[in-house]
Tab-separated table of C-alpha atoms (C1' of nucleotides) in Angstrom:
chain	number	residue	atom	x	y	z
A	1	MET	CA	3.289	25.599	114.141
A	2	SER	CA	3.307	29.054	115.684
A	3	LEU	CA	3.910	32.238	113.787
A	4	LEU	CA	7.125	32.718	115.648
A	5	GLN	CA	8.453	29.401	114.478
A	6	THR	CA	7.429	30.137	110.931
A	7	SER	CA	9.273	33.390	110.825
A	8	SER	CA	12.352	31.857	112.384
A	9	THR	CA	12.574	29.398	109.540
A	10	LEU	CA	12.164	32.084	106.914
A	11	SER	CA	15.773	33.137	106.648
A	12	TYR	CA	16.846	29.518	106.394
A	13	GLU	CA	14.301	28.948	103.649
A	14	ASP	CA	15.391	32.081	101.871
A	15	ASP	CA	18.880	30.670	101.743
A	16	LEU	CA	17.630	27.448	100.249
A	17	PHE	CA	15.569	29.243	97.667
A	18	LYS	CA	18.520	31.422	96.780
A	19	LYS	CA	20.547	28.262	96.276
A	20	ILE	CA	17.869	26.807	94.034
A	21	LYS	CA	17.598	30.011	92.059
A	22	LEU	CA	21.345	30.175	91.651
A	23	LYS	CA	21.356	26.638	90.370
A	24	HIS	CA	18.511	27.423	87.978
A	25	TYR	CA	20.534	30.282	86.673
A	26	ARG	CA	23.328	27.995	85.659
A	27	THR	CA	21.200	25.730	83.502
A	28	ILE	CA	20.530	25.795	79.814
A	29	HIS	CA	17.074	27.349	80.141
A	30	ARG	CA	18.341	30.738	81.079
A	31	THR	CA	15.551	32.994	79.937
A	32	TYR	CA	12.883	30.897	81.542
A	33	GLU	CA	14.741	30.683	84.812
A	34	VAL	CA	15.004	34.440	84.992
A	35	ASP	CA	11.234	34.715	84.593
A	36	VAL	CA	10.706	32.276	87.394
A	37	GLN	CA	13.150	34.103	89.545
A	38	ASN	CA	11.159	37.276	88.980
A	39	ASN	CA	8.007	35.427	89.949
A	40	LEU	CA	9.627	34.414	93.189
A	41	VAL	CA	10.778	37.903	93.981
A	42	ASN	CA	7.551	39.602	93.025
A	43	PHE	CA	4.537	37.430	93.626
A	44	ASN	CA	1.199	38.766	92.588
A	45	GLU	CA	-2.089	37.145	91.672
A	46	GLU	CA	-1.668	37.619	87.969
A	47	GLN	CA	1.683	35.918	87.939
A	48	LEU	CA	0.461	33.134	90.154
A	49	SER	CA	-2.398	32.344	87.808
A	50	LYS	CA	0.096	31.961	84.983
A	51	ILE	CA	2.290	29.462	86.738
A	52	ASP	CA	0.685	26.324	85.433
A	53	ILE	CA	0.743	27.467	81.822
A	54	ASP	CA	4.369	28.569	81.805
A	55	HIS	CA	6.694	26.366	79.800
A	56	THR	CA	10.317	26.139	79.061
A	57	GLU	CA	10.903	27.754	75.720
A	58	LEU	CA	13.604	26.333	73.527
A	59	LEU	CA	14.222	28.761	70.709
A	60	THR	CA	16.959	28.734	68.083
A	61	PRO	CA	19.445	31.561	68.769
A	62	ASP	CA	19.962	34.333	66.195
A	63	ILE	CA	21.892	33.097	63.183
A	64	ASP	CA	23.965	36.298	63.423
A	65	GLU	CA	24.865	35.476	67.012
A	66	LEU	CA	25.812	31.916	66.026
A	67	GLN	CA	27.905	33.361	63.208
A	68	ARG	CA	29.738	35.615	65.677
A	69	GLN	CA	30.465	32.624	67.888
A	70	GLU	CA	31.795	30.752	64.888
A	71	ASN	CA	34.073	33.667	63.963
A	72	ALA	CA	35.400	33.749	67.504
A	73	LEU	CA	36.144	30.040	67.270
A	74	LEU	CA	37.924	30.631	63.972
A	75	GLN	CA	40.085	33.339	65.532
A	76	TYR	CA	40.918	30.961	68.340
A	77	ILE	CA	41.960	28.091	66.079
A	78	GLN	CA	43.988	30.479	63.928
A	79	SER	CA	46.053	31.534	66.919
A	80	PRO	CA	49.675	30.269	66.643
A	81	LYS	CA	49.323	28.173	69.800
A	82	ILE	CA	47.057	25.553	68.329
A	83	ASN	CA	47.597	26.132	64.632
A	84	ASP	CA	49.701	23.158	63.584
A	85	ASN	CA	48.892	21.750	60.193
A	86	LYS	CA	49.838	18.167	60.849
A	87	ASN	CA	46.480	16.909	59.622
A	88	ILE	CA	46.140	19.036	56.537
A	89	SER	CA	45.012	16.098	54.430
A	90	PHE	CA	41.791	15.615	56.444
A	91	ILE	CA	39.523	15.995	53.443
A	92	ASN	CA	41.522	13.541	51.349
A	93	ASN	CA	41.723	11.039	54.186
A	94	HIS	CA	38.010	11.050	54.776
A	95	ARG	CA	36.762	11.196	51.268
A	96	LYS	CA	34.510	8.329	50.231
A	97	LEU	CA	34.230	7.123	53.818
A	98	PHE	CA	30.800	8.615	54.339
A	99	ASN	CA	27.711	6.761	53.325
A	100	LEU	CA	25.227	7.779	56.018
A	101	CYS	CA	24.051	11.270	56.923
A	102	ASP	CA	25.654	12.365	60.203
A	103	VAL	CA	22.447	14.131	61.187
A	104	CYS	CA	19.634	11.717	60.282
A	105	ASN	CA	21.317	8.493	59.069
A	106	ASP	CA	19.699	8.775	55.649
A	107	LYS	CA	21.955	8.148	52.655
A	108	ALA	CA	24.656	10.819	52.536
A	109	THR	CA	25.347	12.416	49.160
A	110	GLY	CA	28.679	14.008	50.085
A	111	MET	CA	30.255	16.580	52.341
A	112	HIS	CA	27.961	19.536	52.896
A	113	TYR	CA	28.930	22.514	55.064
A	114	GLY	CA	31.591	20.390	56.712
A	115	LEU	CA	29.596	17.251	57.381
A	116	ALA	CA	28.601	14.109	55.501
A	117	THR	CA	24.869	14.658	55.043
A	118	CYS	CA	21.915	13.764	52.874
A	119	GLU	CA	20.371	16.246	50.427
A	120	GLY	CA	17.566	16.897	52.883
A	121	CYS	CA	19.750	17.989	55.802
A	122	LYS	CA	21.986	19.945	53.424
A	123	GLY	CA	19.003	21.895	52.095
A	124	PHE	CA	17.482	22.302	55.551
A	125	PHE	CA	20.700	23.787	56.926
A	126	LYS	CA	21.034	26.115	53.933
A	127	ARG	CA	17.448	27.384	54.170
A	128	THR	CA	17.749	27.919	57.914
A	129	VAL	CA	20.908	30.017	57.622
A	130	GLN	CA	19.937	31.894	54.451
A	131	ASN	CA	16.570	32.911	55.832
A	132	LYS	CA	17.833	33.330	59.418
A	133	ARG	CA	15.024	31.102	60.583
A	134	LYS	CA	14.188	30.471	64.234
A	135	TYR	CA	12.620	27.321	65.495
A	136	ARG	CA	10.973	26.334	68.724
A	137	CYS	CA	10.984	22.922	70.394
A	138	ASN	CA	7.668	21.946	71.985
A	139	LYS	CA	9.285	19.235	74.060
A	140	ASN	CA	12.541	19.343	75.956
A	141	GLY	CA	15.058	19.892	73.180
A	142	SER	CA	16.019	16.277	72.820
A	143	CYS	CA	13.798	15.016	70.006
A	144	ILE	CA	14.970	12.029	68.010
A	145	ILE	CA	16.347	13.040	64.624
A	146	ASP	CA	16.414	10.207	62.114
A	147	LYS	CA	15.162	9.733	58.591
A	148	SER	CA	11.538	9.252	59.586
A	149	HIS	CA	11.455	11.840	62.418
A	150	ARG	CA	13.678	14.586	61.025
A	151	ASN	CA	10.774	16.809	59.976
A	152	ARG	CA	8.990	16.654	63.319
A	153	CYS	CA	11.184	19.157	65.162
A	154	GLN	CA	13.153	21.772	63.222
A	155	TYR	CA	14.723	23.135	66.409
A	156	CYS	CA	16.281	19.796	67.310
A	157	ARG	CA	17.277	19.073	63.709
A	158	PHE	CA	19.150	22.364	63.424
A	159	ARG	CA	20.666	21.922	66.854
A	160	LYS	CA	21.936	18.496	65.826
A	161	CYS	CA	23.381	19.956	62.611
A	162	LEU	CA	25.400	22.417	64.711
A	163	ILE	CA	26.430	19.883	67.362
A	164	LYS	CA	27.655	17.511	64.687
A	165	GLY	CA	29.759	20.307	63.236
A	166	MET	CA	28.013	21.983	60.279
A	167	VAL	CA	29.501	25.420	59.639
A	168	ILE	CA	27.231	28.444	59.249
A	169	GLY	CA	30.018	30.420	57.562
A	170	ALA	CA	29.991	27.950	54.671
A	171	VAL	CA	26.605	29.249	53.519
A	172	ARG	CA	27.392	32.038	51.098
A	173	TYR	CA	26.004	35.512	51.622
A	174	ASP	CA	26.368	36.395	47.946
A	175	ARG	CA	24.748	33.105	46.897
A	176	THR	CA	27.283	32.545	44.112
A	177	PRO	CA	27.156	28.906	43.054
A	178	GLY	CA	30.172	26.714	42.327
A	179	GLY	CA	33.719	27.630	43.132
A	180	ARG	CA	35.733	26.537	46.139
A	181	THR	CA	35.023	26.885	49.856
A	182	PRO	CA	37.231	29.609	51.465
A	183	ALA	CA	40.308	28.527	53.408
A	184	ASN	CA	39.041	29.777	56.778
A	185	VAL	CA	35.863	27.729	56.448
A	186	MET	CA	37.985	24.709	55.546
A	187	GLN	CA	39.950	25.310	58.761
A	188	LEU	CA	36.720	25.173	60.716
A	189	TYR	CA	35.723	21.921	58.987
A	190	LYS	CA	39.033	20.405	59.975
A	191	TYR	CA	38.881	21.642	63.562
A	192	LYS	CA	35.312	20.466	64.165
A	193	ASN	CA	36.010	17.105	62.584
A	194	GLU	CA	38.989	16.528	64.891
A	195	LYS	CA	36.959	17.572	67.936
A	196	ASN	CA	34.209	15.148	66.994
A	197	GLN	CA	36.673	12.318	66.590
A	198	GLN	CA	38.154	13.092	70.010
A	199	MET	CA	34.689	13.130	71.577
A	200	ASN	CA	33.786	9.803	69.969
A	201	LYS	CA	37.035	8.273	71.174
A	202	ILE	CA	36.374	9.374	74.756
A	203	SER	CA	32.811	8.029	74.627
A	204	ASN	CA	33.965	4.717	73.181
A	205	ASP	CA	36.693	4.301	75.794
A	206	LYS	CA	34.244	4.993	78.595
A	207	PHE	CA	31.729	2.696	77.033
A	208	ASN	CA	34.163	-0.211	76.747
A	209	GLU	CA	35.306	0.287	80.310
A	210	LEU	CA	31.753	0.101	81.603
A	211	PHE	CA	30.304	-2.317	79.135
A	212	ASP	CA	29.956	-5.217	81.558
A	213	LEU	CA	27.787	-3.049	83.793
A	214	ASN	CA	25.105	-3.236	81.130
A	215	LEU	CA	24.138	-6.553	82.624
A	216	PHE	CA	22.860	-4.815	85.726
A	217	TYR	CA	19.947	-3.016	84.251
A	218	CYS	CA	18.365	-5.995	82.561
A	219	PHE	CA	15.372	-6.000	84.860
A	220	ASP	CA	11.660	-6.011	84.401
A	221	GLN	CA	10.905	-2.306	84.506
A	222	LEU	CA	7.286	-2.472	83.497
A	223	LEU	CA	6.336	-4.884	86.245
A	224	ILE	CA	7.815	-2.808	89.060
A	225	LEU	CA	6.330	0.396	87.639
A	226	ASP	CA	2.942	-1.231	87.426
A	227	ILE	CA	3.032	-2.287	91.064
A	228	LEU	CA	4.256	1.115	92.240
A	229	PHE	CA	1.669	2.954	90.172
A	230	ASN	CA	-1.093	0.747	91.578
A	231	HIS	CA	-0.308	2.079	95.033
A	232	LEU	CA	-0.777	5.607	93.747
A	233	ARG	CA	-3.963	5.057	91.743
A	234	PRO	CA	-6.355	5.479	94.696
A	235	LEU	CA	-5.114	9.061	94.892
A	236	ILE	CA	-6.685	9.873	91.538
A	237	ASN	CA	-10.196	11.230	92.065
A	238	HIS	CA	-9.278	11.250	95.738
A	239	GLU	CA	-10.773	7.878	96.493
A	240	ILE	CA	-9.039	7.882	99.837
A	241	LEU	CA	-9.061	10.682	102.333
A	242	LEU	CA	-5.668	12.328	102.618
A	243	THR	CA	-4.500	12.356	106.188
A	244	HIS	CA	-1.186	12.213	107.909
A	245	GLU	CA	-1.854	8.523	108.485
A	246	SER	CA	-2.923	7.571	104.948
A	247	ILE	CA	0.063	9.370	103.462
A	248	LYS	CA	2.356	7.478	105.781
A	249	ASN	CA	0.768	4.185	104.705
A	250	ILE	CA	1.171	4.940	101.030
A	251	CYS	CA	4.807	5.875	101.584
A	252	TYR	CA	5.344	2.638	103.431
A	253	LEU	CA	3.831	0.594	100.575
A	254	LEU	CA	5.918	2.400	97.986
A	255	ILE	CA	9.129	1.921	99.927
A	256	ASP	CA	8.411	-1.701	100.710
A	257	THR	CA	7.663	-2.521	97.071
A	258	PHE	CA	10.823	-0.808	95.977
A	259	ILE	CA	13.012	-2.653	98.481
A	260	ASN	CA	11.547	-6.056	97.639
A	261	TRP	CA	12.064	-5.410	93.982
A	262	TYR	CA	15.614	-4.247	94.587
A	263	TYR	CA	16.455	-7.608	96.197
A	264	THR	CA	15.571	-9.353	92.954
A	265	LEU	CA	18.071	-7.322	90.925
A	266	PRO	CA	21.255	-8.929	89.584
A	267	ILE	CA	23.188	-6.030	91.113
A	268	TYR	CA	22.046	-7.054	94.585
A	269	SER	CA	23.970	-10.349	94.379
A	270	ILE	CA	27.128	-8.376	93.666
A	271	ILE	CA	26.695	-5.476	96.074
A	272	ASN	CA	24.285	-6.788	98.664
A	273	ILE	CA	23.421	-3.695	100.625
A	274	ASP	CA	20.374	-3.900	102.788
A	275	LEU	CA	18.307	-0.959	101.585
A	276	LYS	CA	16.158	-1.165	104.717
A	277	GLN	CA	18.799	0.812	106.567
A	278	PHE	CA	17.707	3.784	104.477
A	279	ILE	CA	14.108	3.730	105.650
A	280	PHE	CA	15.045	5.905	108.561
A	281	ASN	CA	16.855	8.197	106.251
A	282	ASP	CA	15.064	11.288	104.966
A	283	GLN	CA	16.414	10.612	101.509
A	284	TRP	CA	13.541	8.221	100.976
A	285	PHE	CA	11.403	11.226	100.348
A	286	ASN	CA	13.474	12.043	97.231
A	287	TYR	CA	12.286	8.798	95.792
A	288	ILE	CA	8.646	9.445	96.736
A	289	ILE	CA	8.703	12.828	94.989
A	290	LEU	CA	10.361	11.407	91.892
A	291	LEU	CA	7.873	8.553	91.786
A	292	ILE	CA	4.829	10.820	92.080
A	293	PHE	CA	6.194	13.140	89.400
A	294	TYR	CA	6.877	10.226	87.123
A	295	PHE	CA	3.407	8.807	87.718
A	296	LEU	CA	1.830	12.153	86.810
A	297	LYS	CA	4.029	12.534	83.748
A	298	ILE	CA	3.233	9.040	82.446
A	299	ASN	CA	-0.492	9.283	83.141
A	300	TYR	CA	-1.205	12.908	82.262
A	301	ASN	CA	1.761	13.960	80.135
A	302	HIS	CA	0.873	17.628	80.271
A	303	ILE	CA	1.319	19.977	83.212
A	304	ASN	CA	-1.855	21.879	82.296
A	305	LEU	CA	-3.910	18.858	83.284
A	306	ILE	CA	-2.734	19.304	86.845
A	307	SER	CA	-4.555	22.394	87.932
A	308	TYR	CA	-2.632	24.824	90.081
A	309	THR	CA	-5.811	26.279	91.580
A	310	LYS	CA	-7.257	22.899	92.515
A	311	CYS	CA	-4.039	21.790	94.141
A	312	LEU	CA	-3.953	24.992	96.114
A	313	GLN	CA	-7.555	24.383	97.191
A	314	ARG	CA	-6.583	20.908	98.334
A	315	LEU	CA	-3.760	22.392	100.321
A	316	PHE	CA	-6.324	24.579	102.114
A	317	ASN	CA	-8.539	21.561	102.713
A	318	TYR	CA	-5.706	19.468	103.985
A	319	THR	CA	-4.651	22.108	106.457
A	320	GLU	CA	-8.347	22.475	107.382
A	321	ASN	CA	-8.403	26.057	106.161
A	322	LYS	CA	-5.947	27.124	108.713
A	323	PHE	CA	-3.934	30.211	107.955
A	324	LEU	CA	-1.544	29.535	105.094
A	325	SER	CA	1.725	31.257	105.855
A	326	SER	CA	3.535	33.080	103.081
A	327	LEU	CA	6.191	30.434	103.467
A	328	SER	CA	3.711	27.622	102.713
A	329	TYR	CA	2.537	29.596	99.759
A	330	ARG	CA	6.022	30.034	98.401
A	331	ILE	CA	6.971	26.422	98.986
A	332	PHE	CA	3.842	25.397	97.155
A	333	ASN	CA	4.626	27.668	94.206
A	334	GLN	CA	8.215	26.573	94.035
A	335	PHE	CA	7.112	22.977	94.161
A	336	PHE	CA	4.582	23.464	91.402
A	337	TYR	CA	7.144	25.150	89.205
A	338	PHE	CA	9.541	22.301	89.879
A	339	LEU	CA	6.919	19.829	88.685
A	340	SER	CA	6.534	21.773	85.434
A	341	THR	CA	10.270	21.566	84.763
A	342	PHE	CA	10.093	17.831	85.326
A	343	PHE	CA	7.392	17.546	82.672
A	344	ASN	CA	9.857	18.958	80.190
A	345	ILE	CA	12.358	16.174	80.784
A	346	ASN	CA	11.084	13.122	79.002
A	347	ILE	CA	12.817	10.610	81.207
A	348	THR	CA	12.682	6.938	80.355
A	349	ASN	CA	11.784	4.032	82.647
A	350	THR	CA	15.430	3.089	83.001
A	351	GLU	CA	16.389	6.656	83.880
A	352	PHE	CA	13.601	6.818	86.426
A	353	ILE	CA	14.654	3.592	88.121
A	354	LEU	CA	18.360	4.432	88.191
A	355	LEU	CA	17.657	7.924	89.496
A	356	SER	CA	15.437	6.443	92.195
A	357	ILE	CA	18.249	4.282	93.519
A	358	LEU	CA	20.707	7.168	93.291
A	359	LEU	CA	18.363	9.447	95.201
A	360	ILE	CA	17.845	6.892	97.938
A	361	LEU	CA	21.571	6.525	98.351
A	362	CYS	CA	22.193	10.269	98.567
A	363	SER	CA	22.736	10.159	102.284
A	364	ASN	CA	24.777	12.686	104.176
A	365	GLN	CA	26.189	9.919	106.334
A	366	THR	CA	27.411	8.018	103.324
A	367	ASN	CA	29.506	5.034	104.313
A	368	LYS	CA	31.995	3.301	102.080
A	369	ILE	CA	29.733	0.431	101.032
A	370	ASN	CA	26.802	2.493	99.880
A	371	PHE	CA	29.156	4.876	98.172
A	372	ASN	CA	30.344	1.879	96.192
A	373	LEU	CA	26.791	1.096	95.153
A	374	PHE	CA	26.164	4.756	94.416
A	375	GLU	CA	29.193	4.878	92.158
A	376	ASN	CA	28.133	1.736	90.324
A	377	ILE	CA	24.600	2.957	89.702
A	378	TYR	CA	26.037	6.276	88.572
A	379	LYS	CA	28.223	4.422	86.068
A	380	ILE	CA	25.281	2.362	84.858
A	381	LEU	CA	23.310	5.558	84.279
A	382	TYR	CA	26.267	7.055	82.435
A	383	THR	CA	26.638	3.964	80.265
A	384	TYR	CA	22.939	3.919	79.562
A	385	GLU	CA	23.013	7.591	78.541
A	386	MET	CA	25.990	7.087	76.234
A	387	ASN	CA	24.427	3.991	74.799
A	388	THR	CA	20.927	5.346	74.270
A	389	PHE	CA	21.225	9.123	73.846
A	390	LEU	CA	24.775	9.640	72.590
A	391	SER	CA	23.856	12.564	70.348
A	392	GLU	CA	22.220	14.433	73.256
A	393	GLN	CA	25.231	14.239	75.523
A	394	PRO	CA	26.505	15.706	77.703
A	395	ASP	CA	23.352	17.850	78.010
A	396	ARG	CA	20.956	15.093	78.912
A	397	PHE	CA	23.159	13.448	81.511
A	398	ASN	CA	23.916	16.799	83.154
A	399	ARG	CA	20.249	17.711	83.168
A	400	LEU	CA	19.399	14.493	84.990
A	401	LEU	CA	22.064	15.096	87.613
A	402	TYR	CA	20.948	18.665	88.029
A	403	PHE	CA	17.382	17.513	88.415
A	404	SER	CA	18.263	15.000	91.132
A	405	GLU	CA	20.094	17.760	93.002
A	406	GLN	CA	16.947	19.862	92.817
A	407	ILE	CA	14.851	17.006	94.201
A	408	GLN	CA	17.148	16.836	97.199
A	409	PHE	CA	16.697	20.549	97.865
A	410	ILE	CA	12.945	20.271	97.598
A	411	THR	CA	12.949	17.270	99.942
A	412	GLN	CA	14.941	19.245	102.444
A	413	ILE	CA	12.503	22.145	102.261
A	414	LEU	CA	9.386	19.988	102.471
A	415	LEU	CA	10.594	17.946	105.408
A	416	THR	CA	12.070	20.737	107.486
A	417	ASN	CA	8.791	22.610	107.144
A	418	GLN	CA	6.524	19.597	107.549
A	419	HIS	CA	5.121	19.915	104.073
A	420	PHE	CA	5.519	16.246	103.212
A	421	HIS	CA	1.859	16.149	102.098
A	422	LEU	CA	2.445	18.526	99.153
A	423	PRO	CA	3.307	15.881	96.509
A	424	PHE	CA	0.121	13.999	97.392
A	425	LEU	CA	-2.099	16.973	96.579
A	426	LEU	CA	-1.169	16.927	92.901
A	427	PHE	CA	-3.430	14.143	91.691
A	428	PRO	CA	-6.190	15.403	89.370
A	429	ASN	CA	-9.871	14.779	89.963
B	1	DG	C1'	8.838	23.647	53.797
B	2	DT	C1'	11.178	19.524	51.969
B	3	DA	C1'	14.339	16.972	49.147
B	4	DG	C1'	15.831	15.064	44.763
B	5	DC	C1'	18.002	16.578	40.846
B	6	DC	C1'	20.364	20.253	38.204
B	7	DT	C1'	23.795	24.030	37.356
B	8	DT	C1'	27.901	26.361	38.485
B	9	DG	C1'	32.864	27.335	38.971
B	10	DA	C1'	37.586	26.648	41.280
B	11	DC	C1'	40.971	23.362	41.443
B	12	DG	C1'	44.233	19.500	40.443
C	1	DC	C1'	38.133	17.719	31.973
C	2	DG	C1'	36.532	15.240	35.997
C	3	DT	C1'	35.605	16.078	40.842
C	4	DC	C1'	33.642	18.396	44.599
C	5	DA	C1'	30.708	21.298	47.100
C	6	DA	C1'	28.475	25.473	46.699
C	7	DG	C1'	23.479	27.456	45.082
C	8	DG	C1'	19.028	26.931	42.284
C	9	DC	C1'	14.785	24.841	40.733
C	10	DT	C1'	10.484	22.626	41.417
C	11	DA	C1'	7.184	18.567	42.221
C	12	DC	C1'	5.322	17.170	46.186
DNA sequence: GTAGCCTTGACG
DNA sequence: CGTCAAGGCTAC
């Protein structure tokens, strides 16, 4: 590729990167995204060397800030528009109905700060608010909170307390024991309880509507993953020489395995689309990227084990030490950052497989039949999410969709700039 | 730091 | 005076 061609693609790439950055901006990890954006704007060696140790930081917001948000909510629900007291007997209606803690499923001992909770979660919430404590999540902010895991991640426990509707304003500043909870706090209890019931109703309706789709993801996930991973194993320790040709062969094996497996699915007998038509579709590369990322995540689990410097060296080797354009450099950095964000999403086998099919079907020339399949897989994913990670919704589902959008952007960038080899340079020695 | 048990005080 | 939901105490 000549220099002229490279520079002509720059403005196009800039647009794509701007799009990606804009999308980053809109996600939950705001602070981290801003840092990355700065890295992109202002590359220097020091920043580059930090890339593979950067991690998404999930930190509890200031209790004072949360309190302000709660006050704003209170003002809103006190406005005449929505302030009808038709359900004033909420406490009486729901008394004695609780027996499990809404946060961790341990035995609930009563209503505490607006929620049926155990003594443990009650005390935890009180200590957190009284001492204005801040917690950090070392994973992706979606740790399981139940009786046996509740002390493993304070960030996620507190987050769950808030999501489920515990009210910060119910913790007393003056620490006076006894007495009655103020009327405004009671209003918040009532409001949050109603919202939760509405949310549960919506989830249940959706779930019932889609329940029969559950049948479709009863497949042998471990077997297909094992076969796919076997095709990638030679890349560890670089047992095979990476060339244009060998990469093509690996891609072919991965695609072929996936298609053959797809034909065995129950869903194929209902919507029998020939996936082979998608081989000539660039969207296949989405799946290859996702698969390689998933392989690395399962086998290495930590982004630090995939050395930025070594991958960069391999990029030099692959291109036979030819001049690396600033564009290649930036694509590489963006790609590496993207991998690190993937490591923070602990996706499950089912999520991986459903996302793979969705990504393959993301064609621009979508016809009616494959849109049908797309919609069905989308519903299955939704059902699975509601079924398996109800307490993390809608965050988790949105994050997955956002991530698959990002993969499509990256695919577009890699293919238009002939950087399809990049994902294959990530395997550690 | 956690959580089980205890004390407190408004309310019906 | 019993009930409920706040805070307090303390062994672990």
